[in-house]
Amino acid sequence: MPNRNSCIAAICSLFFLLLISGCASTRTSSSDPVEDDEPQIVEDQSEELTITEEIILPAEDTLLEAENDAAQETEEDPQASTEKLSEELTASETEATVEEEVKQLEALGSWEEGTPEEVTEEAEVNYDFPVTMNRQVEFYLDFFQNKQRQTFTKWLARSGKYLPLIQQQLKEKGLPLDLAYLPMIESGYNLTAYSRARAVGPWQFMRATGRKYGLTVNDFVDERRDPVKSSAAAIAYLSYLYEDFKSWHLAVAAYNAGEGKIRKAVRKYKTNNFWEIAQERYLRPETKLYVPKLIAAILIAKEPEKYGFTDIEYDEPFEYETVEVPRWTTIQAVSVAIDMDFEELRNYNRELRRAITPAEQKRYPLKVPIGTKELVEQNLPRVQAVMTTKYQTHKVLKGDTLTKICSKYNLNKTTLLKANDLQASQLIPGKNLRIPYRTTEYKLLSENEIASKIKPAEASPENLVLHKVRPGETISEISKRYGAPPYMIAAWNNLPSIHSIRAGQQLALYLTDEDKTLSPKALSAFEYTTPITTVTTVAKRIPETETEENSDTQLTYYQVQGGDTLWTIAKRYNLTPDKIRRWNQIKGDTIYPGHRLLLKIKKDVDV
């Protein structure tokens, strides 16, 4: 028995070692700029998917990878678990035919038989990337003209949008302008391209590599999808690779396979000639095809009519200007401010994963069409958010419980029961339930609407009323007497809270003599500046009980911005709308830009 057990143990150990060895040698992608043999940055994976992303991918296993990546990135922002990201990712078009390409290239025979020769024929265009011709390049010339003609036509059209800005950056760095065609074979110039290996953007950066070259990747922002910043990062990476290998063929091969893999190949075969290395079996087929594929793309893109691509309708060049907007500003609000289609404006700022500016930046440089910056600055304060409750339907299934349904839609039981006028015992299979959720729509206030809410300053002494606080008098009593909200009285007199008054104190109130309503002078104290807007929330959980404030809280005033609602303000500061209403004696949900709200928030919260 001991001997038998020892043998079994030895066999199991050997199998385990072989399994580990096999996993270690498995590659993940054919077109991702990530190290193969260099140490990799390993980031924690979330075991529980707490958000959903709208991801269009070709296979179920790929979708799981994308969801896992989404969960992984969400760990950086715990609050993201209650948000639905308004993010769309698309499967990388360049991956769709890779297996077919590899099979057909292998059928061509040895790479040694296709020794490259320099292009010698006279051409109307110049190439600053080393263009060579061999059977592999010829294969891709044929492949793009026939099998993949429709897709390549789309890439050519899309190149018109991004090629000029990439070439300008390459020119500034003194690199070959033909490298601007590399995103064509990486992603087809698709900003939202997402590979099976989780590479993202036009240059298909892995997250670790992107961060290494200065790209921000977090729950709000993914600059791998920013055409300007991702191009700058890719150019820096390519420049580094060329300095290392002194060969553009090897540099772009390293961009695909990882610099460690190519560095070992150079040492192993004692050559820096890509084509000689390609003759060996050391490189993966996906890396070998990368260089001839790029060369073929350059040849066709620079002379499309020569290869039968006529009447290409190129996209207009990507031109923009930036305008600084506050954090939490939604692209939807800005699109209303400049009367522009939401999706069109969103394409200017694809790095914003939620279509909202990040919370950690007080001001964010938003890209807008040239000529609209002043319009944003002028109109954004006039954009008002309107929060409404809508309903979707849930059909009760056998086995459903209130807890299960509430968990699915992020509701509490009281909200669900009230929305359906139900008792807990009335949950019947087959019955349709109304599931409430919140949506935000944006409206551009007219000049008359603005004037009726916030008027110009008028420094009229007759509007000033001085009130002497009587013993035992509260600010609520003063508020009712003069018709001025407590928070306004506190703001006019620089009170730290609405409770900070004492007997004998004189309070300044700006009222009209006729009807004791707020005067223009009073309203002018709350004139608004550039707005803060927030992302739409879906079926937010409403606490059934409120926790009392403690010594960790502070009193502060928040000035209502264009686009704000009680809901969005409460969410931002981890409060409830009811608390804000109670502290400021507000009835209903209506607030206006310029008003100041008293808030009790944690001391470590940045206002």
CSV table of C-alpha atoms in Angstrom, one decimal, residues 194-357:
chain,number,residue,atom,x,y,z
A,194,TYR,CA,-12.6,45.2,-27.0
A,195,SER,CA,-10.5,42.1,-27.6
A,196,ARG,CA,-10.8,38.6,-26.1
A,197,ALA,CA,-7.7,39.4,-24.0
A,198,ARG,CA,-9.4,42.6,-22.7
A,199,ALA,CA,-7.4,45.0,-24.7
A,200,VAL,CA,-9.3,48.2,-25.4
A,201,GLY,CA,-9.4,51.1,-27.8
A,202,PRO,CA,-8.0,52.0,-31.2
A,203,TRP,CA,-4.5,50.9,-30.2
A,204,GLN,CA,-5.7,47.9,-28.2
A,205,PHE,CA,-3.9,48.6,-25.0
A,206,MET,CA,-4.0,46.2,-22.1
A,207,ARG,CA,-4.8,48.0,-18.9
A,208,ALA,CA,-1.4,47.5,-17.3
A,209,THR,CA,0.5,48.7,-20.4
A,210,GLY,CA,-1.8,51.6,-20.8
A,211,ARG,CA,-1.3,52.8,-17.2
A,212,LYS,CA,2.5,52.3,-17.7
A,213,TYR,CA,2.4,54.9,-20.5
A,214,GLY,CA,0.2,57.4,-18.6
A,215,LEU,CA,-3.3,56.4,-19.5
A,216,THR,CA,-6.0,56.6,-16.7
A,217,VAL,CA,-8.1,53.5,-16.4
A,218,ASN,CA,-10.7,53.5,-13.6
A,219,ASP,CA,-14.4,53.2,-13.1
A,220,PHE,CA,-15.2,56.6,-14.6
A,221,VAL,CA,-12.5,57.0,-17.2
A,222,ASP,CA,-10.7,54.7,-19.7
A,223,GLU,CA,-8.3,56.8,-21.7
A,224,ARG,CA,-7.4,53.8,-23.8
A,225,ARG,CA,-10.5,54.9,-25.7
A,226,ASP,CA,-9.4,58.5,-26.0
A,227,PRO,CA,-8.0,58.8,-29.6
A,228,VAL,CA,-5.7,61.7,-28.6
A,229,LYS,CA,-4.2,60.3,-25.4
A,230,SER,CA,-4.1,56.7,-26.4
A,231,SER,CA,-2.2,57.7,-29.6
A,232,ALA,CA,0.3,59.6,-27.5
A,233,ALA,CA,0.8,56.6,-25.3
A,234,ALA,CA,1.2,54.2,-28.3
A,235,ILE,CA,3.7,56.5,-30.0
A,236,ALA,CA,5.7,56.7,-26.8
A,237,TYR,CA,5.7,52.9,-26.6
A,238,LEU,CA,6.6,52.4,-30.2
A,239,SER,CA,9.4,54.9,-29.9
A,240,TYR,CA,10.8,52.9,-26.9
A,241,LEU,CA,10.5,49.7,-28.8
A,242,TYR,CA,12.4,51.1,-31.8
A,243,GLU,CA,15.2,52.4,-29.6
A,244,ASP,CA,15.5,48.9,-28.2
A,245,PHE,CA,15.5,46.9,-31.5
A,246,LYS,CA,16.6,49.5,-34.1
A,247,SER,CA,14.1,47.9,-36.5
A,248,TRP,CA,10.6,49.0,-37.2
A,249,HIS,CA,9.6,45.4,-38.2
A,250,LEU,CA,10.7,44.1,-34.8
A,251,ALA,CA,9.3,47.1,-33.0
A,252,VAL,CA,5.7,46.5,-34.3
A,253,ALA,CA,6.2,42.8,-33.7
A,254,ALA,CA,7.1,43.6,-30.1
A,255,TYR,CA,4.0,45.8,-29.9
A,256,ASN,CA,2.0,42.7,-30.6
A,257,ALA,CA,3.9,39.9,-28.9
A,258,GLY,CA,5.7,41.8,-26.1
A,259,GLU,CA,9.2,43.2,-26.0
A,260,GLY,CA,10.4,40.3,-23.9
A,261,LYS,CA,9.4,37.7,-26.5
A,262,ILE,CA,11.2,39.6,-29.4
A,263,ARG,CA,14.2,40.3,-27.3
A,264,LYS,CA,14.7,36.6,-26.6
A,265,ALA,CA,14.2,35.8,-30.3
A,266,VAL,CA,16.9,38.3,-31.2
A,267,ARG,CA,19.3,36.7,-28.8
A,268,LYS,CA,18.3,33.2,-29.7
A,269,TYR,CA,18.8,33.6,-33.5
A,270,LYS,CA,21.4,36.3,-33.3
A,271,THR,CA,19.7,38.6,-35.8
A,272,ASN,CA,17.5,41.6,-35.8
A,273,ASN,CA,15.9,40.8,-39.1
A,274,PHE,CA,12.2,40.0,-38.5
A,275,TRP,CA,11.9,37.9,-41.7
A,276,GLU,CA,14.7,35.6,-40.6
A,277,ILE,CA,13.2,35.2,-37.2
A,278,ALA,CA,9.8,34.5,-38.8
A,279,GLN,CA,11.3,31.5,-40.6
A,280,GLU,CA,11.6,29.8,-37.3
A,281,ARG,CA,8.8,28.3,-35.2
A,282,TYR,CA,9.6,30.5,-32.2
A,283,LEU,CA,7.1,33.3,-32.8
A,284,ARG,CA,3.4,32.6,-32.7
A,285,PRO,CA,1.7,32.7,-36.1
A,286,GLU,CA,-0.4,35.7,-34.9
A,287,THR,CA,2.8,37.7,-34.4
A,288,LYS,CA,4.3,36.6,-37.7
A,289,LEU,CA,1.3,37.8,-39.7
A,290,TYR,CA,1.2,41.1,-37.9
A,291,VAL,CA,4.0,42.7,-39.9
A,292,PRO,CA,2.9,41.7,-43.4
A,293,LYS,CA,-0.7,42.6,-42.5
A,294,LEU,CA,0.5,46.1,-41.6
A,295,ILE,CA,2.5,46.4,-44.8
A,296,ALA,CA,-0.5,45.4,-46.9
A,297,ALA,CA,-2.7,47.9,-45.0
A,298,ILE,CA,-0.2,50.7,-45.7
A,299,LEU,CA,0.1,49.8,-49.4
A,300,ILE,CA,-3.7,49.9,-49.9
A,301,ALA,CA,-4.5,52.8,-47.7
A,302,LYS,CA,-2.0,55.1,-49.4
A,303,GLU,CA,-3.1,54.1,-52.9
A,304,PRO,CA,-6.7,52.7,-52.5
A,305,GLU,CA,-7.7,53.2,-56.2
A,306,LYS,CA,-4.7,51.1,-57.3
A,307,TYR,CA,-6.1,48.2,-55.4
A,308,GLY,CA,-9.7,48.7,-56.5
A,309,PHE,CA,-11.0,50.7,-53.5
A,310,THR,CA,-12.8,53.6,-55.2
A,311,ASP,CA,-15.4,56.1,-54.0
A,312,ILE,CA,-14.4,55.8,-50.4
A,313,GLU,CA,-16.4,58.2,-48.3
A,314,TYR,CA,-13.9,59.2,-45.7
A,315,ASP,CA,-15.1,60.4,-42.3
A,316,GLU,CA,-14.5,64.0,-41.5
A,317,PRO,CA,-11.3,64.7,-39.5
A,318,PHE,CA,-11.7,64.6,-35.7
A,319,GLU,CA,-11.5,68.3,-34.7
A,320,TYR,CA,-12.5,69.6,-31.3
A,321,GLU,CA,-12.0,72.2,-28.6
A,322,THR,CA,-12.2,71.6,-24.9
A,323,VAL,CA,-14.3,73.3,-22.3
A,324,GLU,CA,-13.9,72.7,-18.6
A,325,VAL,CA,-17.0,71.5,-16.8
A,326,PRO,CA,-17.5,70.5,-13.2
A,327,ARG,CA,-17.3,66.9,-12.0
A,328,TRP,CA,-20.5,64.8,-12.3
A,329,THR,CA,-21.4,66.7,-15.5
A,330,THR,CA,-23.3,64.4,-17.8
A,331,ILE,CA,-22.8,64.4,-21.6
A,332,GLN,CA,-26.6,64.3,-21.9
A,333,ALA,CA,-26.8,67.7,-20.1
A,334,VAL,CA,-24.1,69.2,-22.3
A,335,SER,CA,-25.8,67.9,-25.4
A,336,VAL,CA,-28.9,69.7,-24.4
A,337,ALA,CA,-26.9,72.9,-23.8
A,338,ILE,CA,-25.6,72.9,-27.4
A,339,ASP,CA,-28.6,71.2,-29.1
A,340,MET,CA,-26.5,68.3,-30.3
A,341,ASP,CA,-27.3,64.6,-30.6
A,342,PHE,CA,-26.2,62.7,-27.4
A,343,GLU,CA,-24.5,59.9,-29.2
A,344,GLU,CA,-22.6,62.3,-31.5
A,345,LEU,CA,-21.3,64.2,-28.5
A,346,ARG,CA,-20.5,61.0,-26.7
A,347,ASN,CA,-18.3,60.0,-29.5
A,348,TYR,CA,-16.1,63.0,-28.8
A,349,ASN,CA,-15.6,61.7,-25.2
A,350,ARG,CA,-15.6,57.9,-25.4
A,351,GLU,CA,-13.1,57.8,-22.6
A,352,LEU,CA,-16.0,58.6,-20.2
A,353,ARG,CA,-17.3,55.1,-19.4
A,354,ARG,CA,-20.5,56.4,-17.7
A,355,ALA,CA,-21.0,59.4,-20.0
A,356,ILE,CA,-20.3,61.5,-17.0
A,357,THR,CA,-17.3,63.5,-15.9
